[in-house]
PDB file of C-alpha atoms in Angstrom:
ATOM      1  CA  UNK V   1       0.000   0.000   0.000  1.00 48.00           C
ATOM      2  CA  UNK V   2       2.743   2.185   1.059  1.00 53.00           C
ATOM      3  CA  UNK V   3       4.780   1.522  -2.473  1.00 56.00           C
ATOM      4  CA  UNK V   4       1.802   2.252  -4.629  1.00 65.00           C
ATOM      5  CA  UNK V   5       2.550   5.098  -6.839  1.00 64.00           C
ATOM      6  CA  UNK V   6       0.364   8.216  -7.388  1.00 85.00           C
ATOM      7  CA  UNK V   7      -2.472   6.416  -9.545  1.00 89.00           C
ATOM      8  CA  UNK V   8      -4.214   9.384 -10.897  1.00 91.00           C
ATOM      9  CA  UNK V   9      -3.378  12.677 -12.333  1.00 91.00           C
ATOM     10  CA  UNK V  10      -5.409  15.337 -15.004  1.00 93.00           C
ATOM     11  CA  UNK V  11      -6.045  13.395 -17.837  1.00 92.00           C
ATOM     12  CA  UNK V  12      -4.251  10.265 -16.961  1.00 93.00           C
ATOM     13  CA  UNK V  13      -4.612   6.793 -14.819  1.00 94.00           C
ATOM     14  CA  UNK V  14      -2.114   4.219 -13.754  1.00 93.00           C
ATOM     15  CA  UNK V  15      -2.615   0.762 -14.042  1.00 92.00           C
ATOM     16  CA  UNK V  16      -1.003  -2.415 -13.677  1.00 88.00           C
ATOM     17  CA  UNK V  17       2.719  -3.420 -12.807  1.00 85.00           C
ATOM     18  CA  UNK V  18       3.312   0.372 -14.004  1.00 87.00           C
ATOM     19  CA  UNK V  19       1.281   1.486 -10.251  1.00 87.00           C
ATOM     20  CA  UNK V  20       2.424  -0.790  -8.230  1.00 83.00           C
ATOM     21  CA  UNK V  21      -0.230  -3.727  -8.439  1.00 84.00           C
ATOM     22  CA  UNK V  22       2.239  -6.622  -7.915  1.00 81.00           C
ATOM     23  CA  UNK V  23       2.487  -9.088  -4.952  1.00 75.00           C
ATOM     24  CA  UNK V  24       5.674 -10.910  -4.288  1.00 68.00           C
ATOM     25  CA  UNK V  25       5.790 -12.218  -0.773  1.00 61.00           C
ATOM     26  CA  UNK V  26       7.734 -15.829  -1.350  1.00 57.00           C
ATOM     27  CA  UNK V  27       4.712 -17.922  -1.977  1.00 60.00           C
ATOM     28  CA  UNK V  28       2.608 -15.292  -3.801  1.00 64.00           C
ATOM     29  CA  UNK V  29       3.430 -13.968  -7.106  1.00 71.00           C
ATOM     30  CA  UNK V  30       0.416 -12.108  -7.969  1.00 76.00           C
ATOM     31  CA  UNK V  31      -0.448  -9.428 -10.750  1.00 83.00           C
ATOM     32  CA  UNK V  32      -2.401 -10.154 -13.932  1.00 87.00           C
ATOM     33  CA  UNK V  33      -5.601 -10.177 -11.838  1.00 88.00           C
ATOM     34  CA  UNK V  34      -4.477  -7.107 -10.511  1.00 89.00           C
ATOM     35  CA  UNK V  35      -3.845  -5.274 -13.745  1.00 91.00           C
ATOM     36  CA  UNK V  36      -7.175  -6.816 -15.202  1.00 93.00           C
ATOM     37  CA  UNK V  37      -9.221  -5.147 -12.612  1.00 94.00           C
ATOM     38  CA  UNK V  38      -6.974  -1.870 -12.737  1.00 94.00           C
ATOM     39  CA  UNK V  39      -8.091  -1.735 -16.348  1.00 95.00           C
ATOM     40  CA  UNK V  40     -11.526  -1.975 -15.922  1.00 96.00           C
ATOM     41  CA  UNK V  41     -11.613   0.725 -13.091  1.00 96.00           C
ATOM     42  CA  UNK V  42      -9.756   2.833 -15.287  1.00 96.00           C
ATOM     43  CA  UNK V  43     -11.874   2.165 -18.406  1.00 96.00           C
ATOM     44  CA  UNK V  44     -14.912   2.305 -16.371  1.00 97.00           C
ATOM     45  CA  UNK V  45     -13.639   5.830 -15.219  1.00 96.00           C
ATOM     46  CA  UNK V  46     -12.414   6.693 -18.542  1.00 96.00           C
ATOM     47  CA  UNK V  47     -16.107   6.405 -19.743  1.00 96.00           C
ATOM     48  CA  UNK V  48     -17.615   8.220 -17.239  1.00 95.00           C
ATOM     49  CA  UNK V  49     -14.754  11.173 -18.018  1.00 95.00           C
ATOM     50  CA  UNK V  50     -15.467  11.022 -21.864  1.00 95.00           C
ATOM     51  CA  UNK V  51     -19.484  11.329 -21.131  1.00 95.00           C
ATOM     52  CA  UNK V  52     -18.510  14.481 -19.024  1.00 94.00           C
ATOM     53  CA  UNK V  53     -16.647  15.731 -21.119  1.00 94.00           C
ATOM     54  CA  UNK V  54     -13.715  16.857 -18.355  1.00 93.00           C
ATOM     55  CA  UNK V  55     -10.607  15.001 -17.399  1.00 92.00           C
ATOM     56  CA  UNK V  56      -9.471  16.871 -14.381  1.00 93.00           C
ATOM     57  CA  UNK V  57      -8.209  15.523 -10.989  1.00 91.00           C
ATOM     58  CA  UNK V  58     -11.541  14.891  -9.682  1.00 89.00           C
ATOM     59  CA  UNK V  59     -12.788  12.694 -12.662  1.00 90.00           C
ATOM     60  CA  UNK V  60      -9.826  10.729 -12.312  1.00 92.00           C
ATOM     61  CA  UNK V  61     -10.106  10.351  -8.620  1.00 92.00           C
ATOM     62  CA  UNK V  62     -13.410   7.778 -10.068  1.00 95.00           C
ATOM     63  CA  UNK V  63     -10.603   5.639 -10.464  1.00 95.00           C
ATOM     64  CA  UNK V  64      -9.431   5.566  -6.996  1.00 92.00           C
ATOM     65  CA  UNK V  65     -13.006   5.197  -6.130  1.00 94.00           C
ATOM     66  CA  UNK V  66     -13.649   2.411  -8.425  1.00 96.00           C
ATOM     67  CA  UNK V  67     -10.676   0.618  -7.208  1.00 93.00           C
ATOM     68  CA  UNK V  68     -11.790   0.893  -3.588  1.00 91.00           C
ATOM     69  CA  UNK V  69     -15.286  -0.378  -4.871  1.00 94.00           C
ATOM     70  CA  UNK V  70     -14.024  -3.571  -6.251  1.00 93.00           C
ATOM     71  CA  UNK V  71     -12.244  -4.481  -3.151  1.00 89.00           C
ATOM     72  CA  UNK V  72      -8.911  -4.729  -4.562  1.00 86.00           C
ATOM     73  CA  UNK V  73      -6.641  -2.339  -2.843  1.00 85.00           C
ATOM     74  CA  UNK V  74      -7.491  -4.625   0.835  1.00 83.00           C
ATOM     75  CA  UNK V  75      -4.880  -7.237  -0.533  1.00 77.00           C
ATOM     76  CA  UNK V  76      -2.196  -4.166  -0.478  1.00 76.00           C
ATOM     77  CA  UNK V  77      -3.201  -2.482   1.982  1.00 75.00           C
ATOM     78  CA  UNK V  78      -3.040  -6.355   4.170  1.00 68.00           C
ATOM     79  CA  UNK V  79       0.306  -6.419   3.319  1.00 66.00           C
ATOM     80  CA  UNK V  80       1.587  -2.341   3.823  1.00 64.00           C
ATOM     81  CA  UNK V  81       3.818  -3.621   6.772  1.00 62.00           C
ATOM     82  CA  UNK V  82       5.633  -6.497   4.936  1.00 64.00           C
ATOM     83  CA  UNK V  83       9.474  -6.280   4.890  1.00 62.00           C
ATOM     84  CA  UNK V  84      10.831  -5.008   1.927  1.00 60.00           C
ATOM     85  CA  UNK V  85      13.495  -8.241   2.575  1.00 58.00           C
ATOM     86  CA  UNK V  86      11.183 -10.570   3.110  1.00 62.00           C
ATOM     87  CA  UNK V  87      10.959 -11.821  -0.485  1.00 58.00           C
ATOM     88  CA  UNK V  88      14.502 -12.240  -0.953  1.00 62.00           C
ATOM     89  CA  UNK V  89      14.843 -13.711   2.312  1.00 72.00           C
ATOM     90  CA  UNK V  90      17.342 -16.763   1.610  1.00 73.00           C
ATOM     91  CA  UNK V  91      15.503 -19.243   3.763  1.00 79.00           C
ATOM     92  CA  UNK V  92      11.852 -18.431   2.210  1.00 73.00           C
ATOM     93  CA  UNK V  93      13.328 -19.161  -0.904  1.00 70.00           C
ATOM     94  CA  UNK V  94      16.209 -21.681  -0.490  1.00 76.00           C
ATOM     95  CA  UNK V  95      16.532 -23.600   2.719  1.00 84.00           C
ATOM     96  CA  UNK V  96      13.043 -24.174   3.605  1.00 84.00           C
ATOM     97  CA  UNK V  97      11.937 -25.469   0.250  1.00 83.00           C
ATOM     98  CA  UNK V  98      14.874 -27.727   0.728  1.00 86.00           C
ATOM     99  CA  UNK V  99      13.960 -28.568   4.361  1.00 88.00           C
ATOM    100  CA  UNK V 100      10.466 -29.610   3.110  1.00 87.00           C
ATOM    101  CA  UNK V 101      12.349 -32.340   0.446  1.00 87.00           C
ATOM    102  CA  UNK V 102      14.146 -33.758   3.129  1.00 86.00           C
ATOM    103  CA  UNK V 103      11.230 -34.331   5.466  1.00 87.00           C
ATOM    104  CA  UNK V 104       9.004 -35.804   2.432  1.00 87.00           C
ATOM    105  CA  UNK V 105      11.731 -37.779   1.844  1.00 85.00           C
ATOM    106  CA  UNK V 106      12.214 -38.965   5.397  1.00 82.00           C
ATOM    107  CA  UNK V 107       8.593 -39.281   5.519  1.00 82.00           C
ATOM    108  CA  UNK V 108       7.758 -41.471   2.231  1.00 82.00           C
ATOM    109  CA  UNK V 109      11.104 -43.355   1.351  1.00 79.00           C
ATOM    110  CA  UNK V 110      10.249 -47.309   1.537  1.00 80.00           C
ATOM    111  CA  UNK V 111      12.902 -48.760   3.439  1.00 77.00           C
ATOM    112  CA  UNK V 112      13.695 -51.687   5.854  1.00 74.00           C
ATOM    113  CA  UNK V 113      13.761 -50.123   8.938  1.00 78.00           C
ATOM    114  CA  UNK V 114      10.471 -48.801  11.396  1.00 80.00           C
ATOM    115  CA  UNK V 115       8.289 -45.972  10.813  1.00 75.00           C
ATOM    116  CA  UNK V 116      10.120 -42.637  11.348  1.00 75.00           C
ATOM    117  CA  UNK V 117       8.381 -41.297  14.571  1.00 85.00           C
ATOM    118  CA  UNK V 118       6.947 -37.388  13.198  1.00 86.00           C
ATOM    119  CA  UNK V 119       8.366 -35.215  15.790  1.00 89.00           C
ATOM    120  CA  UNK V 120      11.704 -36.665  16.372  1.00 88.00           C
ATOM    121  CA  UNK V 121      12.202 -36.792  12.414  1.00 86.00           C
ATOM    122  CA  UNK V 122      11.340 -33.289  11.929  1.00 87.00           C
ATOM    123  CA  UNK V 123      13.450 -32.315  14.635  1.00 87.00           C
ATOM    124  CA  UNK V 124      16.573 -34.323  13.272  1.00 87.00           C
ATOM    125  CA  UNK V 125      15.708 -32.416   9.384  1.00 88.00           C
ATOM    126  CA  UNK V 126      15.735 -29.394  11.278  1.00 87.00           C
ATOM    127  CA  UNK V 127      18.978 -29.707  13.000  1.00 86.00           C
ATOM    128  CA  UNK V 128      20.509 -30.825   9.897  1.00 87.00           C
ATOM    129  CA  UNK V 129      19.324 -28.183   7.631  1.00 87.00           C
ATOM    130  CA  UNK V 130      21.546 -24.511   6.810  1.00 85.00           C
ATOM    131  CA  UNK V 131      19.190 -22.744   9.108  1.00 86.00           C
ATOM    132  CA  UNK V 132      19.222 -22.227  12.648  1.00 84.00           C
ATOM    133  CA  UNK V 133      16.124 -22.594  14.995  1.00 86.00           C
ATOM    134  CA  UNK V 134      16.514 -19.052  15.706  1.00 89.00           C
ATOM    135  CA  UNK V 135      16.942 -17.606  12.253  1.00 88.00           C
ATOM    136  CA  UNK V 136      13.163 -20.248  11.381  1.00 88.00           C
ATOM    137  CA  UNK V 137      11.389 -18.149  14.445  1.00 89.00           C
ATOM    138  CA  UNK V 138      12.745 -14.883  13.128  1.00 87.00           C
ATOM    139  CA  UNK V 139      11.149 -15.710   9.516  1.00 83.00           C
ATOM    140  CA  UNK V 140       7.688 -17.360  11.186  1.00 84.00           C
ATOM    141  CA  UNK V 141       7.623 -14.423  13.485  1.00 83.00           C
ATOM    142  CA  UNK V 142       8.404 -11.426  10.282  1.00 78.00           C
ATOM    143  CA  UNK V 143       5.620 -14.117   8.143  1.00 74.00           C
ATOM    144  CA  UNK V 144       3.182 -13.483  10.768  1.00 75.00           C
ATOM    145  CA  UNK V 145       3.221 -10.214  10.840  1.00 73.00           C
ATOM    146  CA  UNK V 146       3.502  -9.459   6.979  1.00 67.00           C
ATOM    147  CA  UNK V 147       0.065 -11.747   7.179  1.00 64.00           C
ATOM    148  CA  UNK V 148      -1.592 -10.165   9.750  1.00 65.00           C
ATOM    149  CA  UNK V 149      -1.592 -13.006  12.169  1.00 68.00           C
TER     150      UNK V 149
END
């Protein structure tokens, strides 16, 4: 919400990845929907401009209003507190994908040997993996709060 640039000016709207509508968080990569529904709210406003016959600030401030209308600026403005490092933290995009391989593979290799009991097995991929306990409550704590949890 905070990184969203100035979306309307005399004569002109701003849609798309050009204002801002993109969602990167690690798990999320979101945007055509988001420039989709830009476009509308700024055709829908473009209309409205054309039938008046004026294009100042306050026609294109329709735009802001459509956009608030359709519910679409509550996904940035959910996530105006998320860390600007949070999507190129190392472990969101490394380690813990990795982590999650070695537990599946602890968890579903077919071998001679008992049943791996959960929590001890997670607790042994843990201890093995490039990322400390501390540095895994850091990110869980930083995810929470980017989420709103």
């Amino acid at each position: 919400f905070k990184h969203l640039s100035k979306l309307c000016a005399p004569g002109l709207m701003v849609t798309g990845d050009a204002a801002g509508f993109v969602i990167v968080t690690g798990y999320l990569l979101l945007g055509i929907n988001y420039a989709l529904e830009s476009g509308t709210c700024a055709g829908k406003a473009a209309l409205m401009a054309l039938e008046d016959q004026r294009y100042g600030y306050n026609e294109m401030q329709r735009y802001l209003q459509l956009l608030y209308r359709s519910g679409m600026l509550m996904s940035f403005f959910g996530l105006r507190n998320a860390p600007k490092n949070l999507v190129h933290n190392v472990n969101l995009q490394n380690s813990y994908p990795q982590l999650i391989c070695n537990i599946m593979d602890s968890l579903y290799s077919v071998e001679r040997k008992p049943l791996p009991k959960l929590l001890p097995m997670l607790w042994r991929a843990v201890r093995q993996s490039d990322v400390g306990l501390f540095s895994m409550l850091k990110d869980v704590i930083k995810i929470g709060c980017t989420l709103g949890i």
